């Protein structure tokens, strides 16, 4: 045993569980807005993730207990469950979770070795494979008369059957982002679209408050020194600047930048997904480039691309650049005149 | 108020200073048996001047410096030398080192010792005086002080390092509270020698009594006592210089390159005793704390058994499982208390598993970058760790592993409990070993090339000589000469034959000796091959 002889490190587990705790306010508001089905999604994803993680650790001859309880796989499960529509069928959640844990995490070498964010790999695979299920969200409870109770939601998720006299289209609708995109294609102006009932003052009804809770959770993570603000602020900044540029150019066809900040996966992505340390850039300058890149790409995918939201794809694209970004943004070491080029 | 600067990172470990700083410094009695190591300083070990059976007086030179970077070692009390042999010393290698064991006679009789009037003596004489009294840096690195004070050119700042940023240790704190006037006298010696434009004493602000005592003693002496924020590792030489002056010591460089000399406060106190009282460095203040009944500070002779110090502190509690010399961040682990006080021993901590829980098993790195945020040198420990685990040492060098000061901040904060500092020590020693091998190979190559050149030159010279001789012979040889030459050759052949018939001294030897000869031959062939390979 050699120095140091004292340690502060709380363990990977404590960090992961604190991140999960920071998600709780957002989840509570989620339940208020969309009903309790999201809790079922979280449960299905969690159980699947732990089971698959244990199996993979067993196959790879790793000690199961310390790694299952490090919390990392649960966090992956939660982030995936919170990214896909609530009231998704059980097999969609299971498929996404298995892809995230087996392919994105363990085939890359497990905890700490994966290049791509596992939750986002799972999300992207589902988005490409099952676009219909991934683009239809239940309408917020405030907006729909066809109101499902918890038992009905559970039954739909597990068996796909709805109470008599109800069909999927009655309970589902496009997301605020998706609606905006579709309506703009139909040559409505932004201000016309935003008068539709699913919109609140600045974003989607109900979803705005979830975003605000994620923001508060993110601020907690920053205050608890689990994350630094480089990535979230750069992410939000990159998205805002892109949106502001187009908004100022043509406010009829491009929605206001603040709309982008509170819709879709922006806040969850900025504070909880892009900040995943394993897959994010790690130098201060690198984190800023990484965040700006995600923000700008998110805007591009949202506005010009075919998908309703762009956070997942942007995160994955920027993940691929991380080794390059890190190598070129090494900070100056104490006593060195300038950043050494040798590190490349 | 001075404007203070900051360094990157740093940590706030629990301080644990109050355990030991509540009581005044106690005099540890002179022990019956002392063990004085001859390597109590950076550089070459001192050469022993005594033999078992010799009588020594307190302060008598028992080891003389061997080489430029080395220091003198003195008898801490009067008595009889009982042994001069390798003994266990508190060093992380665990290897024994040459020590002088002394049995005290209880009289504690001084050898002749005299102060030096540093104001009238030449600077070199003062430096020699300090050198001969075995003064070395007491801040941890035990670098010979007289070498540190040899500065050519203008000195901007003299920094007295009294930060004492390591948790648990309070020896400098107590020294400043109780002996500020003597410390200031020591600083005046340094000021006279170095003529700095300014003199700064940096003390962490968790030591208000020491700051007050030093400020009082320093008044009107051109000494600025500066309270610096408590943040580990502020007491690192380069870190403290950065805080006080804003200047960074260049990578791999020394403070004098930026016009600064930095000396630990206890060292300055020893300079005062050496110069103004003529006393060599034979005692120091030691904090004894941790899992003991009555933690405190003791003025102990060098060579005092750690066990006796622990007794003075009320004894180690039963669940004590190990010991630390120094602080918990950078201290040397000791498996038991069977060691002796060295010049470097600022603190002994009795450790138990409840007071110092062992580090949980390491998990994979998640690149959370807490290590990089804590690193006072602004390294990327997580990157280095990946490289070193992959044995990619050149990359570790490129990412500046040699700038690591091994302060332990990264290991302390690591959320995966990875022993990062150990990775860096390993990489450094591996790289140094490689460099040594490379240098050796390079030298062998040069030697081999030189040999080749010499052989060729000799061959050419010989050929030229032969050609010249043959030409000369062809010109002047007569039949008579030829006959004489023939006769000489025949005689030589005859002599050789006779010699061959004589018994050789390697024949008829015992099998053991013959085996030895064979082994020698084999080794020589091998080393010859090795040289050729390197070439």
Coordinates of N, CA, C and O in Angstrom, one line a residue, chain B residues 136-205:
Chain B
X136 N 19.6 19.8 5.8 CA 18.9 19.5 4.6 C 17.4 19.9 4.7 O 17.0 20.3 5.8
X137 N 16.8 20.0 3.6 CA 15.4 20.5 3.6 C 14.5 19.6 4.4 O 14.4 18.3 4.1
X138 N 13.7 20.1 5.3 CA 12.9 19.3 6.1 C 11.4 19.2 5.6 O 10.5 18.7 6.3
X139 N 11.2 19.8 4.4 CA 9.8 19.8 3.9 C 9.4 18.4 3.3 O 8.3 18.2 3.0
X140 N 10.4 17.6 3.1 CA 10.0 16.3 2.6 C 11.1 15.7 1.6 O 11.4 14.5 1.7
X141 N 11.6 16.5 0.8 CA 12.6 16.0 -0.2 C 14.0 15.9 0.3 O 14.8 15.3 -0.3
X142 N 14.2 16.5 1.5 CA 15.6 16.4 2.2 C 16.7 16.7 1.2 O 17.7 16.0 1.2
X143 N 16.5 17.8 0.4 CA 17.6 18.2 -0.5 C 18.6 19.0 0.3 O 18.2 19.9 1.1
X144 N 19.9 18.8 0.1 CA 20.9 19.5 0.8 C 20.8 21.0 0.7 O 20.7 21.6 -0.4
X145 N 20.6 21.7 1.8 CA 20.3 23.1 1.8 C 21.4 24.0 1.2 O 21.1 25.0 0.5
X146 N 22.7 23.7 1.5 CA 23.7 24.5 1.0 C 23.7 24.6 -0.5 O 24.2 25.6 -1.1
X147 N 23.2 23.5 -1.2 CA 23.2 23.5 -2.6 C 22.1 24.4 -3.1 O 22.2 25.2 -4.1
X148 N 20.9 24.3 -2.4 CA 19.8 25.1 -2.8 C 20.1 26.6 -2.6 O 19.6 27.5 -3.4
X149 N 21.0 27.0 -1.7 CA 21.3 28.4 -1.4 C 22.4 28.9 -2.3 O 22.7 30.1 -2.3
X150 N 23.0 28.1 -3.2 CA 24.0 28.6 -4.1 C 23.3 29.1 -5.4 O 23.0 28.3 -6.3
X151 N 23.0 30.4 -5.4 CA 22.3 30.9 -6.5 C 23.2 32.1 -7.1 O 23.6 33.0 -6.4
X152 N 23.4 31.9 -8.4 CA 24.1 33.0 -9.1 C 23.1 33.9 -9.7 O 22.0 33.4 -10.2
X153 N 23.4 35.2 -9.7 CA 22.4 36.1 -10.3 C 21.4 36.6 -9.3 O 21.4 36.3 -8.1
X154 N 20.6 37.5 -9.8 CA 19.7 38.3 -8.9 C 18.5 37.4 -8.5 O 17.9 36.7 -9.2
X155 N 18.3 37.5 -7.2 CA 17.1 36.7 -6.6 C 16.0 37.7 -6.4 O 16.1 38.7 -5.7
X156 N 14.8 37.4 -7.0 CA 13.6 38.2 -6.8 C 13.0 37.9 -5.4 O 12.7 38.9 -4.7
X157 N 12.7 36.7 -5.2 CA 11.9 36.3 -4.1 C 12.4 35.2 -3.3 O 12.8 34.1 -3.9
X158 N 12.5 35.3 -2.0 CA 12.8 34.2 -1.1 C 11.5 33.8 -0.5 O 10.8 34.6 0.1
X159 N 11.1 32.5 -0.8 CA 9.8 32.0 -0.2 C 10.1 31.1 0.9 O 10.9 30.1 0.7
X160 N 9.5 31.3 2.0 CA 9.6 30.4 3.2 C 8.3 29.6 3.2 O 7.2 30.1 3.3
X161 N 8.4 28.3 2.9 CA 7.3 27.4 2.8 C 6.8 26.9 4.2 O 7.4 26.1 4.8
X162 N 5.8 27.6 4.7 CA 5.2 27.2 6.0 C 3.7 26.8 5.8 O 2.9 27.0 6.7
X163 N 3.4 26.3 4.6 CA 2.0 26.1 4.3 C 1.5 24.9 5.1 O 0.4 24.9 5.6
X164 N 2.3 23.9 5.2 CA 2.0 22.6 5.9 C 0.6 22.1 5.5 O -0.4 22.1 6.4
X165 N 0.4 21.8 4.3 CA -0.9 21.5 3.7 C -1.3 20.1 3.9 O -2.5 19.8 3.8
X166 N -0.4 19.2 4.3 CA -0.8 17.8 4.5 C -1.7 17.7 5.8 O -1.4 18.3 6.8
X167 N -2.8 16.9 5.7 CA -3.6 16.7 6.9 C -2.7 16.0 8.0 O -1.7 15.5 7.7
X168 N -3.2 16.2 9.2 CA -2.7 15.6 10.4 C -1.4 16.2 10.9 O -1.2 16.3 12.1
X169 N -0.5 16.7 10.0 CA 0.8 17.2 10.5 C 0.7 18.6 11.0 O 0.1 19.4 10.5
X170 N 1.4 18.8 12.2 CA 1.3 20.1 12.8 C 2.7 20.5 13.3 O 2.8 21.5 14.1
X171 N 3.8 19.9 12.9 CA 5.1 20.2 13.4 C 5.5 21.6 13.1 O 6.1 22.3 13.9
X172 N 5.3 22.0 11.8 CA 5.7 23.4 11.5 C 4.8 24.4 12.2 O 5.3 25.5 12.6
X173 N 3.5 24.1 12.3 CA 2.6 24.9 13.0 C 3.1 25.3 14.4 O 3.3 26.4 14.8
X174 N 3.4 24.2 15.2 CA 3.9 24.4 16.6 C 5.2 25.1 16.6 O 5.5 25.9 17.5
X175 N 6.1 24.7 15.7 CA 7.4 25.4 15.6 C 7.2 26.9 15.5 O 7.9 27.7 16.2
X176 N 6.3 27.3 14.6 CA 6.1 28.7 14.4 C 5.5 29.4 15.6 O 5.8 30.5 15.9
X177 N 4.6 28.7 16.2 CA 3.9 29.3 17.4 C 4.9 29.6 18.5 O 4.9 30.6 19.2
X178 N 5.8 28.6 18.7 CA 6.7 28.7 19.8 C 8.1 29.3 19.6 O 8.7 29.8 20.5
X179 N 8.5 29.2 18.3 CA 9.9 29.6 18.0 C 10.0 30.6 16.8 O 10.9 30.5 16.0
X180 N 9.1 31.5 16.7 CA 9.0 32.4 15.6 C 10.3 33.3 15.5 O 10.8 33.5 14.4
X181 N 10.8 33.7 16.7 CA 11.9 34.6 16.7 C 13.2 33.9 16.1 O 13.9 34.4 15.3
X182 N 13.3 32.6 16.5 CA 14.5 31.8 16.0 C 14.3 31.6 14.5 O 15.3 31.7 13.7
X183 N 13.1 31.4 14.0 CA 12.8 31.2 12.6 C 13.2 32.4 11.9 O 13.9 32.4 10.8
X184 N 12.8 33.6 12.4 CA 13.1 34.9 11.7 C 14.7 35.1 11.7 O 15.2 35.6 10.7
X185 N 15.4 34.6 12.8 CA 16.8 34.7 12.7 C 17.4 33.9 11.6 O 18.4 34.3 10.9
X186 N 16.8 32.7 11.4 CA 17.2 31.9 10.3 C 16.9 32.6 8.9 O 17.8 32.5 8.0
X187 N 15.8 33.2 8.8 CA 15.4 33.9 7.6 C 16.4 35.0 7.3 O 16.8 35.2 6.1
X188 N 16.8 35.7 8.4 CA 17.8 36.7 8.2 C 19.1 36.2 7.6 O 19.8 36.9 6.8
X189 N 19.5 35.0 8.0 CA 20.7 34.4 7.4 C 20.6 34.3 5.9 O 21.4 34.6 5.1
X190 N 19.4 33.7 5.6 CA 19.1 33.5 4.1 C 19.1 34.8 3.4 O 19.6 34.9 2.3
X191 N 18.4 35.8 4.0 CA 18.3 37.1 3.3 C 19.7 37.7 3.1 O 20.0 38.2 2.0
X192 N 20.6 37.5 4.1 CA 22.0 38.0 3.9 C 22.7 37.3 2.8 O 23.4 37.9 2.0
X193 N 22.5 36.0 2.7 CA 23.2 35.2 1.7 C 22.7 35.5 0.3 O 23.4 35.5 -0.7
X194 N 21.3 35.6 0.2 CA 20.7 35.6 -1.1 C 20.4 37.0 -1.6 O 20.2 37.2 -2.8
X195 N 20.2 37.9 -0.7 CA 19.9 39.3 -1.0 C 18.6 39.4 -1.9 O 18.6 40.0 -3.0
X196 N 17.5 38.7 -1.5 CA 16.3 38.8 -2.3 C 15.6 40.1 -2.3 O 15.8 40.8 -1.3
X197 N 14.9 40.4 -3.4 CA 14.2 41.7 -3.4 C 13.0 41.7 -2.4 O 12.7 42.7 -1.8
X198 N 12.4 40.5 -2.2 CA 11.4 40.4 -1.2 C 11.4 39.0 -0.6 O 11.9 38.0 -1.1
X199 N 11.0 38.9 0.7 CA 10.9 37.7 1.4 C 9.5 37.4 1.8 O 8.9 38.2 2.5
X200 N 8.9 36.3 1.4 CA 7.6 35.9 1.7 C 7.5 34.6 2.5 O 8.2 33.7 2.2
X201 N 6.7 34.7 3.6 CA 6.4 33.4 4.3 C 5.0 33.0 4.0 O 4.1 33.8 4.4
X202 N 4.8 31.9 3.4 CA 3.5 31.4 3.0 C 2.9 30.5 4.1 O 3.5 29.4 4.3
X203 N 1.8 30.8 4.7 CA 1.2 30.0 5.8 C -0.3 29.8 5.4 O -1.0 30.7 5.1
X204 N -0.7 28.5 5.4 CA -2.1 28.3 5.2 C -3.0 28.9 6.3 O -2.6 28.9 7.4
X205 N -4.2 29.5 5.9 CA -4.9 30.2 6.8 C -5.7 29.4 7.9 O -6.4 29.9 8.7

